[in-house]
Tab-separated table of C-alpha atoms and ligand atoms in Angstrom:
chain	number	residue	atom	x	y	z
L	1	MET	CA	-7.054	29.798	12.360
L	2	ALA	CA	-3.990	27.657	11.775
L	3	ARG	CA	-3.335	26.803	8.170
L	4	LYS	CA	-3.998	23.284	7.032
L	5	LYS	CA	-1.165	21.140	5.696
L	6	ILE	CA	-1.402	18.625	2.868
L	7	ALA	CA	1.385	16.113	2.256
L	8	LEU	CA	1.701	14.797	-1.272
L	9	ILE	CA	3.501	11.459	-1.457
L	10	GLY	CA	4.700	11.237	-5.027
L	11	GLY	CA	5.795	14.261	-6.986
L	12	GLY	CA	5.285	12.950	-10.501
L	13	GLN	CA	2.632	13.962	-13.014
L	14	ILE	CA	-0.379	13.840	-10.704
L	15	GLY	CA	1.610	15.134	-7.722
L	16	GLY	CA	2.647	18.232	-9.664
L	17	VAL	CA	-0.895	19.118	-10.714
L	18	LEU	CA	-2.133	18.455	-7.180
L	19	ALA	CA	0.388	20.939	-5.772
L	20	GLN	CA	-0.538	23.565	-8.341
L	21	LEU	CA	-4.292	23.216	-7.798
L	22	ILE	CA	-3.967	23.262	-4.008
L	23	ALA	CA	-1.818	26.412	-4.221
L	24	GLN	CA	-4.124	28.146	-6.688
L	25	LYS	CA	-7.125	27.405	-4.487
L	26	GLU	CA	-5.191	28.292	-1.301
L	27	LEU	CA	-6.536	25.098	0.192
L	28	ALA	CA	-3.514	24.338	2.384
L	29	ASP	CA	0.249	24.498	2.686
L	30	VAL	CA	1.913	21.741	0.687
L	31	VAL	CA	4.763	19.353	1.387
L	32	MET	CA	5.674	17.222	-1.599
L	33	PHE	CA	7.664	14.051	-0.890
L	34	ASP	CA	9.340	11.914	-3.541
L	35	ILE	CA	12.219	9.449	-3.517
L	36	VAL	CA	13.781	11.129	-6.553
L	37	GLU	CA	16.317	13.662	-5.350
L	38	ASP	CA	15.599	17.303	-6.231
L	39	LEU	CA	12.368	16.523	-8.128
L	40	PRO	CA	9.885	17.631	-5.434
L	41	GLN	CA	12.129	20.583	-4.554
L	42	GLY	CA	12.142	21.694	-8.183
L	43	LYS	CA	8.400	21.320	-8.689
L	44	THR	CA	7.412	23.129	-5.523
L	45	LEU	CA	9.906	25.912	-6.246
L	46	ASP	CA	8.423	26.362	-9.703
L	47	ILE	CA	4.862	26.487	-8.344
L	48	ALA	CA	5.835	28.828	-5.484
L	49	GLU	CA	7.295	31.239	-8.020
L	50	ALA	CA	3.849	31.562	-9.596
L	51	SER	CA	2.264	32.728	-6.319
L	52	ARG	CA	2.822	36.407	-7.048
L	53	ILE	CA	1.076	36.004	-10.381
L	54	ASP	CA	-1.827	34.045	-8.907
L	55	ARG	CA	-1.908	36.274	-5.802
L	56	THR	CA	-1.939	33.348	-3.427
L	57	ASP	CA	-0.281	32.725	-0.069
L	58	VAL	CA	0.624	29.112	0.360
L	59	VAL	CA	3.864	27.639	1.669
L	60	LEU	CA	5.224	24.907	-0.612
L	61	LYS	CA	8.095	22.612	0.273
L	62	GLY	CA	9.710	19.735	-1.578
L	63	THR	CA	11.458	16.984	0.323
L	64	ASN	CA	13.050	13.532	0.232
L	65	GLU	CA	12.557	13.004	3.953
L	66	TYR	CA	9.422	11.723	5.602
L	67	LYS	CA	9.961	13.814	8.717
L	68	ASP	CA	8.870	16.880	6.739
L	69	ILE	CA	5.299	15.575	6.484
L	70	ASP	CA	4.956	15.837	10.279
L	71	GLY	CA	1.649	17.382	11.264
L	72	ALA	CA	-0.051	16.895	7.903
L	73	ASP	CA	-3.847	17.062	8.191
L	74	LEU	CA	-4.306	15.280	4.892
L	75	VAL	CA	-2.070	13.023	2.808
L	76	ILE	CA	-2.612	12.344	-0.895
L	77	ILE	CA	-0.666	9.409	-2.297
L	78	THR	CA	0.307	9.055	-5.950
L	79	ALA	CA	3.582	7.183	-5.423
L	80	GLY	CA	3.888	4.316	-7.854
L	81	VAL	CA	4.287	3.649	-11.520
L	82	PRO	CA	1.605	4.562	-14.053
L	83	ARG	CA	0.344	2.372	-16.898
L	84	LYS	CA	1.900	2.089	-20.328
L	85	PRO	CA	-0.222	1.440	-23.422
L	86	GLY	CA	-1.744	-2.042	-23.384
L	87	MET	CA	-1.474	-2.455	-19.601
L	88	SER	CA	-4.434	-2.789	-17.262
L	89	ARG	CA	-4.346	-1.143	-13.839
L	90	ASP	CA	-4.065	-4.617	-12.326
L	91	ASP	CA	-0.727	-5.168	-14.093
L	92	LEU	CA	0.753	-2.576	-11.714
L	93	LEU	CA	-0.030	-4.631	-8.614
L	94	ASP	CA	3.354	-6.122	-7.810
L	95	THR	CA	5.418	-2.970	-8.360
L	96	ASN	CA	3.020	-0.585	-6.683
L	97	ALA	CA	2.300	-2.815	-3.673
L	98	LYS	CA	5.983	-2.702	-2.783
L	99	ILE	CA	5.994	1.091	-3.084
L	100	MET	CA	2.707	1.443	-1.149
L	101	LYS	CA	4.020	-0.624	1.741
L	102	SER	CA	7.007	1.682	2.201
L	103	VAL	CA	4.811	4.773	1.842
L	104	ALA	CA	2.380	3.440	4.447
L	105	GLU	CA	5.231	2.924	6.901
L	106	GLY	CA	6.434	6.499	6.369
L	107	VAL	CA	2.979	8.018	6.767
L	108	LYS	CA	2.221	5.902	9.822
L	109	GLU	CA	5.317	7.177	11.556
L	110	HIS	CA	5.144	10.826	10.572
L	111	ALA	CA	1.491	11.711	10.002
L	112	PRO	CA	-0.348	9.263	12.270
L	113	ASN	CA	-3.439	11.444	12.642
L	114	SER	CA	-3.892	12.342	8.996
L	115	ILE	CA	-6.767	11.543	6.664
L	116	VAL	CA	-5.456	9.766	3.575
L	117	ILE	CA	-6.600	9.778	-0.044
L	118	ILE	CA	-4.919	7.239	-2.299
L	119	ILE	CA	-4.729	7.573	-6.077
L	120	SER	CA	-2.090	4.941	-6.926
L	121	ASN	CA	-3.338	1.938	-8.893
L	122	PRO	CA	-4.679	-0.674	-8.766
L	123	LEU	CA	-6.701	1.592	-6.538
L	124	ASP	CA	-8.885	-0.577	-4.330
L	125	ALA	CA	-6.003	-2.976	-3.596
L	126	MET	CA	-3.617	-0.105	-2.785
L	127	VAL	CA	-6.125	1.408	-0.339
L	128	THR	CA	-6.573	-2.001	1.304
L	129	LEU	CA	-2.823	-2.436	1.672
L	130	PHE	CA	-2.251	1.070	3.029
L	131	GLN	CA	-4.904	0.622	5.701
L	132	LYS	CA	-3.559	-2.808	6.629
L	133	VAL	CA	0.007	-1.565	7.085
L	134	THR	CA	-0.915	1.599	9.000
L	135	GLY	CA	-3.845	0.244	11.000
L	136	PHE	CA	-5.458	3.681	10.575
L	137	PRO	CA	-9.226	3.741	11.215
L	138	HIS	CA	-11.001	2.844	7.967
L	139	GLN	CA	-12.847	6.140	8.039
L	140	ARG	CA	-9.548	7.996	7.556
L	141	VAL	CA	-8.339	5.953	4.574
L	142	MET	CA	-10.028	6.138	1.179
L	143	GLY	CA	-9.323	5.992	-2.522
L	144	GLN	CA	-10.003	8.413	-5.342
L	145	ALA	CA	-11.544	6.845	-8.389
L	146	GLY	CA	-15.297	7.393	-8.455
L	147	VAL	CA	-15.143	11.171	-8.671
L	148	LEU	CA	-13.038	10.908	-11.805
L	149	ASP	CA	-14.905	7.984	-13.365
L	150	SER	CA	-18.176	9.848	-12.752
L	151	SER	CA	-16.773	13.036	-14.258
L	152	ARG	CA	-15.710	11.103	-17.341
L	153	PHE	CA	-19.205	9.615	-17.666
L	154	ALA	CA	-20.773	13.070	-17.185
L	155	THR	CA	-18.484	14.528	-19.842
L	156	PHE	CA	-19.566	11.971	-22.458
L	157	ILE	CA	-23.239	12.564	-21.570
L	158	ALA	CA	-22.824	16.336	-21.877
L	159	TRP	CA	-21.207	15.982	-25.312
L	160	GLU	CA	-23.928	13.598	-26.480
L	161	LEU	CA	-26.826	15.763	-25.268
L	162	ASP	CA	-25.172	19.079	-26.091
L	163	VAL	CA	-25.662	20.514	-22.594
L	164	SER	CA	-23.250	21.999	-20.079
L	165	VAL	CA	-21.355	19.333	-18.176
L	166	GLN	CA	-22.056	21.373	-15.039
L	167	ASP	CA	-25.677	20.269	-15.195
L	168	VAL	CA	-24.947	16.570	-15.587
L	169	ASN	CA	-25.096	14.296	-12.543
L	170	ALA	CA	-23.770	10.821	-13.104
L	171	MET	CA	-22.256	8.318	-10.729
L	172	VAL	CA	-19.949	5.362	-11.179
L	173	LEU	CA	-19.716	2.682	-8.498
L	174	GLY	CA	-17.601	-0.422	-7.962
L	175	GLY	CA	-13.913	-1.151	-8.237
L	176	HIS	CA	-11.679	1.162	-10.254
L	177	GLY	CA	-11.152	-1.263	-13.104
L	178	ASP	CA	-12.769	-2.484	-16.268
L	179	THR	CA	-15.733	-3.818	-14.256
L	180	MET	CA	-16.720	-0.425	-12.813
L	181	VAL	CA	-20.462	0.288	-12.824
L	182	PRO	CA	-21.721	3.542	-14.381
L	183	LEU	CA	-25.271	3.988	-13.062
L	184	THR	CA	-27.303	4.811	-16.163
L	185	ARG	CA	-30.698	4.822	-14.453
L	186	TYR	CA	-29.691	7.536	-11.993
L	187	ALA	CA	-27.851	9.726	-14.524
L	188	ASN	CA	-29.676	13.015	-15.043
L	189	VAL	CA	-29.385	16.543	-16.366
L	190	ASN	CA	-30.579	18.794	-13.547
L	191	GLY	CA	-33.063	16.136	-12.544
L	192	ILE	CA	-34.171	15.027	-16.016
L	193	PRO	CA	-33.211	11.379	-16.606
L	194	VAL	CA	-30.549	11.042	-19.302
L	195	MET	CA	-32.336	7.988	-20.707
L	196	GLU	CA	-35.468	10.075	-21.268
L	197	MET	CA	-33.476	12.795	-23.030
L	198	LEU	CA	-31.814	10.190	-25.253
L	199	GLU	CA	-35.173	8.628	-26.129
L	200	ARG	CA	-36.570	12.018	-27.080
L	201	LYS	CA	-33.471	12.817	-29.110
L	202	TYR	CA	-33.560	9.569	-31.091
L	203	GLY	CA	-37.333	8.837	-30.877
L	204	ASP	CA	-36.403	5.207	-30.388
L	205	ALA	CA	-35.747	3.366	-27.108
L	206	ALA	CA	-33.432	0.783	-28.687
L	207	LYS	CA	-31.231	3.444	-30.254
L	208	ALA	CA	-31.177	5.399	-26.969
L	209	LYS	CA	-29.987	2.287	-25.157
L	210	GLU	CA	-27.307	1.667	-27.760
L	211	VAL	CA	-25.987	5.229	-27.342
L	212	MET	CA	-26.026	4.901	-23.551
L	213	ASP	CA	-24.231	1.540	-23.730
L	214	ALA	CA	-21.507	3.113	-25.844
L	215	MET	CA	-21.031	5.906	-23.286
L	216	VAL	CA	-20.867	3.339	-20.488
L	217	GLN	CA	-18.244	1.376	-22.379
L	218	ARG	CA	-16.188	4.486	-23.107
L	219	THR	CA	-16.353	5.438	-19.408
L	220	LYS	CA	-15.043	2.029	-18.357
L	221	MET	CA	-12.142	2.312	-20.778
L	222	ALA	CA	-11.584	6.068	-20.405
L	223	GLY	CA	-8.335	5.750	-18.469
L	224	GLY	CA	-6.921	3.433	-21.119
L	225	GLU	CA	-8.030	5.823	-23.876
L	226	VAL	CA	-5.851	8.548	-22.344
L	227	VAL	CA	-2.933	6.131	-21.802
L	228	LYS	CA	-3.074	5.144	-25.459
L	229	LEU	CA	-2.906	8.765	-26.573
L	230	LEU	CA	-0.228	9.905	-24.121
L	231	LYS	CA	1.940	6.814	-24.745
L	232	THR	CA	4.285	7.605	-21.832
L	233	GLY	CA	1.952	7.556	-18.819
L	234	SER	CA	-1.623	7.861	-17.631
L	235	ALA	CA	-4.114	10.656	-16.972
L	236	PHE	CA	-2.935	13.273	-14.515
L	237	TYR	CA	-4.925	16.500	-14.779
L	238	SER	CA	-8.289	14.891	-14.058
L	239	PRO	CA	-7.204	12.537	-11.246
L	240	ALA	CA	-5.602	15.514	-9.502
L	241	ALA	CA	-8.756	17.623	-9.879
L	242	ALA	CA	-10.841	14.762	-8.495
L	243	ALA	CA	-8.656	14.312	-5.423
L	244	VAL	CA	-8.634	18.064	-4.768
L	245	SER	CA	-12.446	18.122	-4.719
L	246	MET	CA	-12.387	15.321	-2.123
L	247	ALA	CA	-9.676	17.083	-0.112
L	248	THR	CA	-11.707	20.303	-0.156
L	249	SER	CA	-14.806	18.556	1.169
L	250	ILE	CA	-12.745	17.042	3.986
L	251	LEU	CA	-10.716	20.100	4.999
L	252	LYS	CA	-13.701	22.461	4.775
L	253	ASP	CA	-16.090	19.891	6.280
L	254	GLN	CA	-18.448	20.390	3.334
L	255	LYS	CA	-20.062	16.955	3.689
L	256	ARG	CA	-20.268	16.529	-0.064
L	257	LEU	CA	-21.696	13.277	-1.341
L	258	MET	CA	-19.220	11.704	-3.738
L	259	PRO	CA	-18.258	8.223	-4.815
L	260	ALA	CA	-15.004	7.017	-3.265
L	261	SER	CA	-13.290	3.747	-2.510
L	262	ALA	CA	-14.490	3.180	1.059
L	263	TYR	CA	-14.425	0.304	3.503
L	264	LEU	CA	-17.704	-1.576	3.602
L	265	GLN	CA	-19.032	-3.264	6.718
L	266	GLY	CA	-22.269	-4.731	5.479
L	267	GLU	CA	-23.327	-1.853	3.231
L	268	PHE	CA	-24.312	-3.022	-0.250
L	269	GLY	CA	-24.091	-6.543	1.206
L	270	VAL	CA	-20.278	-6.343	1.295
L	271	ASN	CA	-18.137	-7.007	4.318
L	272	GLY	CA	-14.477	-6.175	4.722
L	273	TYR	CA	-13.551	-4.718	1.329
L	274	TYR	CA	-12.747	-1.306	-0.087
L	275	VAL	CA	-15.034	-0.624	-3.063
L	276	GLY	CA	-16.264	2.519	-4.824
L	277	VAL	CA	-19.577	3.651	-3.273
L	278	PRO	CA	-21.308	6.965	-2.515
L	279	VAL	CA	-19.974	8.493	0.703
L	280	VAL	CA	-20.248	11.737	2.614
L	281	LEU	CA	-16.850	13.404	3.047
L	282	GLY	CA	-16.276	15.733	5.979
L	283	GLU	CA	-13.733	16.624	8.640
L	284	ASN	CA	-13.674	13.025	9.901
L	285	GLY	CA	-13.009	11.567	6.469
L	286	VAL	CA	-15.615	9.084	5.234
L	287	GLU	CA	-18.430	10.113	7.565
L	288	ARG	CA	-20.913	7.612	6.176
L	289	VAL	CA	-21.614	5.327	3.263
L	290	VAL	CA	-24.830	6.128	1.409
L	291	GLU	CA	-26.746	3.117	0.131
L	292	LEU	CA	-29.144	3.184	-2.793
L	293	SER	CA	-31.464	0.647	-4.337
L	294	LEU	CA	-30.146	-1.283	-7.303
L	295	ASN	CA	-32.131	-3.277	-9.835
L	296	ASP	CA	-31.101	-6.802	-10.776
L	297	GLU	CA	-28.856	-5.721	-13.631
L	298	GLU	CA	-27.061	-3.071	-11.534
L	299	ARG	CA	-26.724	-5.499	-8.637
L	300	ALA	CA	-25.194	-8.153	-10.895
L	301	ALA	CA	-22.735	-5.624	-12.353
L	302	LEU	CA	-21.731	-4.427	-8.887
L	303	ASP	CA	-21.292	-8.009	-7.664
L	304	LYS	CA	-19.004	-8.709	-10.617
L	305	SER	CA	-16.969	-5.611	-9.826
L	306	ILE	CA	-16.707	-6.543	-6.154
L	307	LYS	CA	-15.506	-10.016	-7.191
L	308	ALA	CA	-12.771	-8.375	-9.264
L	309	VAL	CA	-11.645	-6.333	-6.240
L	310	GLU	CA	-11.688	-9.449	-4.048
L	311	GLY	CA	-9.577	-11.271	-6.635
L	312	LEU	CA	-7.034	-8.469	-6.665
L	313	VAL	CA	-6.790	-8.414	-2.889
L	314	GLU	CA	-6.268	-12.193	-2.937
L	315	ASP	CA	-3.512	-11.808	-5.564
L	316	MET	CA	-1.876	-9.238	-3.349
L	317	LYS	CA	-1.983	-11.612	-0.383
L	318	ARG	CA	-0.407	-14.329	-2.534
L	319	LEU	CA	2.396	-11.896	-3.307
L	320	GLY	CA	2.986	-11.648	0.434
L	321	TYR	CA	1.294	-8.303	1.230
J	401	LIG	N1	7.912	6.856	-2.425
J	401	LIG	C1	7.536	8.043	-2.929
J	401	LIG	N2	7.414	8.293	-4.232
J	401	LIG	C2	7.679	7.304	-5.063
J	401	LIG	C3	8.076	6.025	-4.631
J	401	LIG	C4	8.177	5.822	-3.242
J	401	LIG	N3	8.551	4.649	-2.736
J	401	LIG	N4	8.264	5.259	-5.723
J	401	LIG	C5	7.998	6.018	-6.793
J	401	LIG	N5	7.652	7.258	-6.390
J	401	LIG	C6	7.331	8.419	-7.196
J	401	LIG	C7	8.109	8.487	-8.501
J	401	LIG	O1	9.434	8.946	-8.275
J	401	LIG	C8	7.275	9.461	-9.316
J	401	LIG	O2	7.738	10.783	-9.185
J	401	LIG	O3	5.979	8.391	-7.612
J	401	LIG	C9	5.869	9.317	-8.703
J	401	LIG	C10	4.829	8.802	-9.672
J	401	LIG	O4	4.684	9.750	-10.657
J	401	LIG	P1	4.422	9.376	-12.189
J	401	LIG	O5	5.324	8.267	-12.586
J	401	LIG	O6	4.472	10.635	-12.967
J	401	LIG	O7	2.936	8.773	-12.147
J	401	LIG	P2	1.530	9.559	-12.072
J	401	LIG	O8	1.042	9.796	-13.441
J	401	LIG	O9	1.650	10.699	-11.138
J	401	LIG	O10	0.610	8.406	-11.457
J	401	LIG	C11	0.849	7.907	-10.167
J	401	LIG	O11	-1.437	7.242	-9.851
J	401	LIG	O12	-3.242	7.118	-11.312
J	401	LIG	C12	-2.224	6.407	-10.663
J	401	LIG	O13	-1.817	4.570	-12.135
J	401	LIG	C13	-1.286	5.778	-11.639
J	401	LIG	O14	-0.210	4.373	-10.034
J	401	LIG	C14	-0.075	5.571	-10.800
J	401	LIG	C15	-0.106	6.774	-9.824
């Protein structure tokens, strides 16, 4: 069987961890593209020199030329600038839209049949722009946000309930911004509702709700919490891990159900926008969107989040993209 090829567009913090994880898991050969001369060559050389230690066989190449991504099965895009303390993801719109447009043109020309996962922020707007410029089928263009936001939520739940994070299932929907929607009602520990475990722990429904609300709030602000601590950039280990889990489901046709920024055509009552929703990821990319029932409160929160995404897309149009 021919080896798969992943092109990484952007060889910065997230790009570097992506390359290392893909190599360590032997998921595919890697081509890392960046506009900075020598940077992708240096990173891929460094990672390749660890192959003997890890006992892996993956070909890694760094490049400053788009032609080297020819034949990529999957493209993961992190090109763009990250946040600095005090910035919201939306503050990156102008700068990153310009970068995303040029990236989309390069990918369209050199990897026209690839499936594309975008990580650059503001996420839902960047996915929208990439798809618009390339004209790729919506099914082949998606954004990574929900897997990470959900993992953050699950982490806080695991710490609170003192259980392994492996047993926590929690999902976050909506746009990848401060209005994201952690689904508290569906969160569970191997099937046991988290709310029930909190009520038993505290013996008091009001206190349980207060604790859950705090975890929801921390989840929404979790990216900013890391930015504030790092001071020079944003999270990079966890976004890379999240994108690799999506890439694995696609390249191995696992059909895992994960939240991702996907194009909605009527699902969840939304038409024509990329928003974070549960999807099944397989060899064709987003194979389907999975709907679920929402109560009034969840519906209102999702509507607010969708409005925020719509606003961002409008801003982007005003900027001429
Ligand atoms: N084409 C390709 N690469 C580019 C371009 C471009 N036009 N413009 C910038 N880059 C590269 C930079 O040279 C840099 O190496 O993108 C890389 C971005 O890396 P970092 O600055 O380290 O940022 P990172 O932490 O990896 O985050 C990237 O993901 O989570 C989001 O908000 C984050 O938008 C940011 C993106």
